[in-house]
Amino acid sequence: MKIKNQNIVIDGIDKKILRALMADARTPILEIARQVGISGAAIHQRLRKLEKSGLIDGSKFIINPKVLGYTTMAFVGVYLDKAVSNPEAVKQLRNIPEVIECHYTTGNWSIFIKMLAKDNEHLMHVLNKEIQSINGVSRTETFISLQQQIDRQIKI
């Protein structure tokens, strides 16, 4: 089955390549070529095509935050006084290293963030002294993650 959108057609070989790299981005190209049954050069060409289309958006090493002492993950809904405060609030949130994701949302909150902290005391400090002191933030609502149950990318 081919997946097609306005920019790219993905065939079965592309899917096999993507699945192998999604499982382990350090898998050697020649190993993937042997598994798929095509040359290493053909794998490189297909990867360039997928990168050019925007489907592959890079590769990165993933740091385990717990090893660095960040054991508390929290999601924070941020209420802003006015919608015009959004860009400035996001600019200020970028300066807080514990904030690892930030989303504009529909619903109750103007902004929804994901953050890491070393413990609850650290979380409280970041919330009270850094996030809630941002101009335009009227209040926050915090949800502490007890344990992540699913961590995956979209299925190819």
mmCIF file of N, CA and C in Angstrom, residues 76-138:
data_model
loop_
_atom_site.group_PDB
_atom_site.id
_atom_site.type_symbol
_atom_site.label_atom_id
_atom_site.label_comp_id
_atom_site.label_asym_id
_atom_site.label_seq_id
_atom_site.Cartn_x
_atom_site.Cartn_y
_atom_site.Cartn_z
ATOM 1 N N VAL A 76 1.586 21.913 32.319
ATOM 2 C CA VAL A 76 1.082 23.135 32.951
ATOM 3 C C VAL A 76 0.220 23.901 31.962
ATOM 4 N N GLY A 77 -1.023 24.124 32.349
ATOM 5 C CA GLY A 77 -1.897 25.002 31.586
ATOM 6 C C GLY A 77 -1.663 26.422 32.065
ATOM 7 N N VAL A 78 -1.372 27.318 31.135
ATOM 8 C CA VAL A 78 -1.055 28.703 31.482
ATOM 9 C C VAL A 78 -2.196 29.600 31.017
ATOM 10 N N TYR A 79 -2.783 30.298 31.954
ATOM 11 C CA TYR A 79 -3.838 31.267 31.660
ATOM 12 C C TYR A 79 -3.190 32.634 31.477
ATOM 13 N N LEU A 80 -3.506 33.310 30.363
ATOM 14 C CA LEU A 80 -2.970 34.645 30.116
ATOM 15 C C LEU A 80 -4.078 35.680 30.233
ATOM 16 N N ASP A 81 -3.701 36.885 30.624
ATOM 17 C CA ASP A 81 -4.668 37.981 30.741
ATOM 18 C C ASP A 81 -5.323 38.284 29.401
ATOM 19 N N LYS A 82 -4.507 38.343 28.348
ATOM 20 C CA LYS A 82 -5.002 38.693 27.012
ATOM 21 C C LYS A 82 -4.265 37.855 25.986
ATOM 22 N N ALA A 83 -4.920 37.576 24.865
ATOM 23 C CA ALA A 83 -4.296 36.805 23.786
ATOM 24 C C ALA A 83 -3.057 37.512 23.245
ATOM 25 N N VAL A 84 -3.031 38.834 23.311
ATOM 26 C CA VAL A 84 -1.868 39.569 22.812
ATOM 27 C C VAL A 84 -0.628 39.273 23.638
ATOM 28 N N SER A 85 -0.797 38.696 24.817
ATOM 29 C CA SER A 85 0.338 38.342 25.671
ATOM 30 C C SER A 85 1.044 37.077 25.184
ATOM 31 N N ASN A 86 0.395 36.285 24.309
ATOM 32 C CA ASN A 86 0.949 34.995 23.889
ATOM 33 C C ASN A 86 2.392 35.063 23.400
ATOM 34 N N PRO A 87 2.714 35.883 22.388
ATOM 35 C CA PRO A 87 4.094 35.871 21.874
ATOM 36 C C PRO A 87 5.132 36.245 22.926
ATOM 37 N N GLU A 88 4.828 37.213 23.749
ATOM 38 C CA GLU A 88 5.777 37.632 24.785
ATOM 39 C C GLU A 88 5.925 36.544 25.849
ATOM 40 N N ALA A 89 4.821 35.898 26.210
ATOM 41 C CA ALA A 89 4.891 34.814 27.201
ATOM 42 C C ALA A 89 5.735 33.659 26.672
ATOM 43 N N VAL A 90 5.537 33.294 25.416
ATOM 44 C CA VAL A 90 6.328 32.210 24.821
ATOM 45 C C VAL A 90 7.802 32.589 24.787
ATOM 46 N N LYS A 91 8.088 33.838 24.458
ATOM 47 C CA LYS A 91 9.478 34.311 24.449
ATOM 48 C C LYS A 91 10.111 34.131 25.830
ATOM 49 N N GLN A 92 9.364 34.457 26.868
ATOM 50 C CA GLN A 92 9.877 34.307 28.238
ATOM 51 C C GLN A 92 10.003 32.830 28.627
ATOM 52 N N LEU A 93 9.041 32.001 28.193
ATOM 53 C CA LEU A 93 9.096 30.570 28.503
ATOM 54 C C LEU A 93 10.311 29.909 27.858
ATOM 55 N N ARG A 94 10.728 30.401 26.693
ATOM 56 C CA ARG A 94 11.928 29.866 26.024
ATOM 57 C C ARG A 94 13.173 30.014 26.902
ATOM 58 N N ASN A 95 13.172 30.997 27.781
ATOM 59 C CA ASN A 95 14.327 31.254 28.649
ATOM 60 C C ASN A 95 14.360 30.356 29.886
ATOM 61 N N ILE A 96 13.344 29.520 30.064
ATOM 62 C CA ILE A 96 13.280 28.623 31.223
ATOM 63 C C ILE A 96 13.670 27.227 30.737
ATOM 64 N N PRO A 97 14.872 26.749 31.075
ATOM 65 C CA PRO A 97 15.346 25.478 30.514
ATOM 66 C C PRO A 97 14.492 24.267 30.887
ATOM 67 N N GLU A 98 13.775 24.340 31.979
ATOM 68 C CA GLU A 98 12.928 23.220 32.394
ATOM 69 C C GLU A 98 11.704 23.045 31.496
ATOM 70 N N VAL A 99 11.328 24.087 30.759
ATOM 71 C CA VAL A 99 10.205 24.006 29.823
ATOM 72 C C VAL A 99 10.720 23.349 28.551
ATOM 73 N N ILE A 100 10.196 22.144 28.239
ATOM 74 C CA ILE A 100 10.707 21.400 27.087
ATOM 75 C C ILE A 100 9.738 21.371 25.905
ATOM 76 N N GLU A 101 8.479 21.734 26.112
ATOM 77 C CA GLU A 101 7.506 21.871 25.034
ATOM 78 C C GLU A 101 6.560 23.005 25.391
ATOM 79 N N CYS A 102 6.036 23.649 24.362
ATOM 80 C CA CYS A 102 5.075 24.735 24.573
ATOM 81 C C CYS A 102 4.108 24.740 23.394
ATOM 82 N N HIS A 103 2.815 24.743 23.693
ATOM 83 C CA HIS A 103 1.788 24.670 22.658
ATOM 84 C C HIS A 103 0.721 25.729 22.896
ATOM 85 N N TYR A 104 0.295 26.401 21.807
ATOM 86 C CA TYR A 104 -0.937 27.188 21.874
ATOM 87 C C TYR A 104 -2.073 26.183 21.808
ATOM 88 N N THR A 105 -3.129 26.392 22.585
ATOM 89 C CA THR A 105 -4.218 25.422 22.622
ATOM 90 C C THR A 105 -5.572 26.101 22.530
ATOM 91 N N THR A 106 -6.569 25.262 22.233
ATOM 92 C CA THR A 106 -7.947 25.697 22.387
ATOM 93 C C THR A 106 -8.366 25.279 23.794
ATOM 94 N N GLY A 107 -9.500 25.734 24.244
ATOM 95 C CA GLY A 107 -9.974 25.327 25.563
ATOM 96 C C GLY A 107 -9.638 26.345 26.628
ATOM 97 N N ASN A 108 -9.471 25.858 27.838
ATOM 98 C CA ASN A 108 -9.314 26.739 29.000
ATOM 99 C C ASN A 108 -8.021 27.540 29.009
ATOM 100 N N TRP A 109 -6.922 26.940 28.575
ATOM 101 C CA TRP A 109 -5.623 27.589 28.691
ATOM 102 C C TRP A 109 -5.244 28.274 27.395
ATOM 103 N N SER A 110 -4.455 29.302 27.519
ATOM 104 C CA SER A 110 -3.893 29.962 26.336
ATOM 105 C C SER A 110 -2.711 29.156 25.821
ATOM 106 N N ILE A 111 -1.909 28.660 26.762
ATOM 107 C CA ILE A 111 -0.681 27.926 26.448
ATOM 108 C C ILE A 111 -0.639 26.683 27.321
ATOM 109 N N PHE A 112 -0.135 25.591 26.776
ATOM 110 C CA PHE A 112 0.034 24.341 27.524
ATOM 111 C C PHE A 112 1.495 23.941 27.378
ATOM 112 N N ILE A 113 2.174 23.744 28.505
ATOM 113 C CA ILE A 113 3.593 23.410 28.454
ATOM 114 C C ILE A 113 3.884 22.068 29.115
ATOM 115 N N LYS A 114 4.967 21.480 28.692
ATOM 116 C CA LYS A 114 5.507 20.270 29.305
ATOM 117 C C LYS A 114 6.840 20.678 29.903
ATOM 118 N N MET A 115 7.060 20.295 31.147
ATOM 119 C CA MET A 115 8.301 20.690 31.795
ATOM 120 C C MET A 115 8.863 19.579 32.656
ATOM 121 N N LEU A 116 10.144 19.671 32.939
ATOM 122 C CA LEU A 116 10.835 18.730 33.800
ATOM 123 C C LEU A 116 11.356 19.470 35.018
ATOM 124 N N ALA A 117 11.379 18.767 36.145
ATOM 125 C CA ALA A 117 11.939 19.325 37.369
ATOM 126 C C ALA A 117 12.655 18.202 38.117
ATOM 127 N N LYS A 118 13.562 18.586 38.990
ATOM 128 C CA LYS A 118 14.308 17.573 39.742
ATOM 129 C C LYS A 118 13.427 16.902 40.793
ATOM 130 N N ASP A 119 12.476 17.661 41.335
ATOM 131 C CA ASP A 119 11.548 17.133 42.334
ATOM 132 C C ASP A 119 10.400 18.129 42.474
ATOM 133 N N ASN A 120 9.474 17.867 43.386
ATOM 134 C CA ASN A 120 8.319 18.760 43.549
ATOM 135 C C ASN A 120 8.725 20.150 44.035
ATOM 136 N N GLU A 121 9.744 20.213 44.862
ATOM 137 C CA GLU A 121 10.205 21.511 45.358
ATOM 138 C C GLU A 121 10.759 22.355 44.205
ATOM 139 N N HIS A 122 11.530 21.729 43.353
ATOM 140 C CA HIS A 122 12.063 22.420 42.171
ATOM 141 C C HIS A 122 10.916 22.860 41.260
ATOM 142 N N LEU A 123 9.941 21.980 41.055
ATOM 143 C CA LEU A 123 8.763 22.312 40.243
ATOM 144 C C LEU A 123 8.064 23.548 40.807
ATOM 145 N N MET A 124 7.839 23.547 42.109
ATOM 146 C CA MET A 124 7.159 24.678 42.754
ATOM 147 C C MET A 124 7.962 25.968 42.564
ATOM 148 N N HIS A 125 9.279 25.879 42.661
ATOM 149 C CA HIS A 125 10.127 27.061 42.469
ATOM 150 C C HIS A 125 9.977 27.606 41.041
ATOM 151 N N VAL A 126 10.060 26.715 40.037
ATOM 152 C CA VAL A 126 9.950 27.154 38.647
ATOM 153 C C VAL A 126 8.570 27.768 38.391
ATOM 154 N N LEU A 127 7.525 27.129 38.912
ATOM 155 C CA LEU A 127 6.172 27.666 38.733
ATOM 156 C C LEU A 127 6.023 29.036 39.389
ATOM 157 N N ASN A 128 6.387 29.132 40.679
ATOM 158 C CA ASN A 128 6.152 30.361 41.446
ATOM 159 C C ASN A 128 7.091 31.499 41.077
ATOM 160 N N LYS A 129 8.352 31.190 40.873
ATOM 161 C CA LYS A 129 9.350 32.253 40.685
ATOM 162 C C LYS A 129 9.620 32.593 39.218
ATOM 163 N N GLU A 130 9.354 31.638 38.317
ATOM 164 C CA GLU A 130 9.703 31.907 36.923
ATOM 165 C C GLU A 130 8.468 32.007 36.026
ATOM 166 N N ILE A 131 7.616 30.991 36.013
ATOM 167 C CA ILE A 131 6.483 30.992 35.083
ATOM 168 C C ILE A 131 5.429 32.004 35.507
ATOM 169 N N GLN A 132 5.041 31.990 36.782
ATOM 170 C CA GLN A 132 3.972 32.888 37.225
ATOM 171 C C GLN A 132 4.420 34.343 37.317
ATOM 172 N N SER A 133 5.722 34.583 37.210
ATOM 173 C CA SER A 133 6.205 35.971 37.226
ATOM 174 C C SER A 133 6.266 36.578 35.819
ATOM 175 N N ILE A 134 5.943 35.783 34.806
ATOM 176 C CA ILE A 134 5.930 36.297 33.435
ATOM 177 C C ILE A 134 4.773 37.283 33.287
ATOM 178 N N ASN A 135 5.075 38.422 32.691
ATOM 179 C CA ASN A 135 4.060 39.454 32.485
ATOM 180 C C ASN A 135 2.940 38.901 31.602
ATOM 181 N N GLY A 136 1.693 39.007 32.057
ATOM 182 C CA GLY A 136 0.537 38.522 31.315
ATOM 183 C C GLY A 136 0.005 37.190 31.816
ATOM 184 N N VAL A 137 0.809 36.441 32.585
ATOM 185 C CA VAL A 137 0.331 35.169 33.143
ATOM 186 C C VAL A 137 -0.541 35.477 34.345
ATOM 187 N N SER A 138 -1.802 35.047 34.280
ATOM 188 C CA SER A 138 -2.697 35.317 35.409
ATOM 189 C C SER A 138 -2.675 34.163 36.414
#
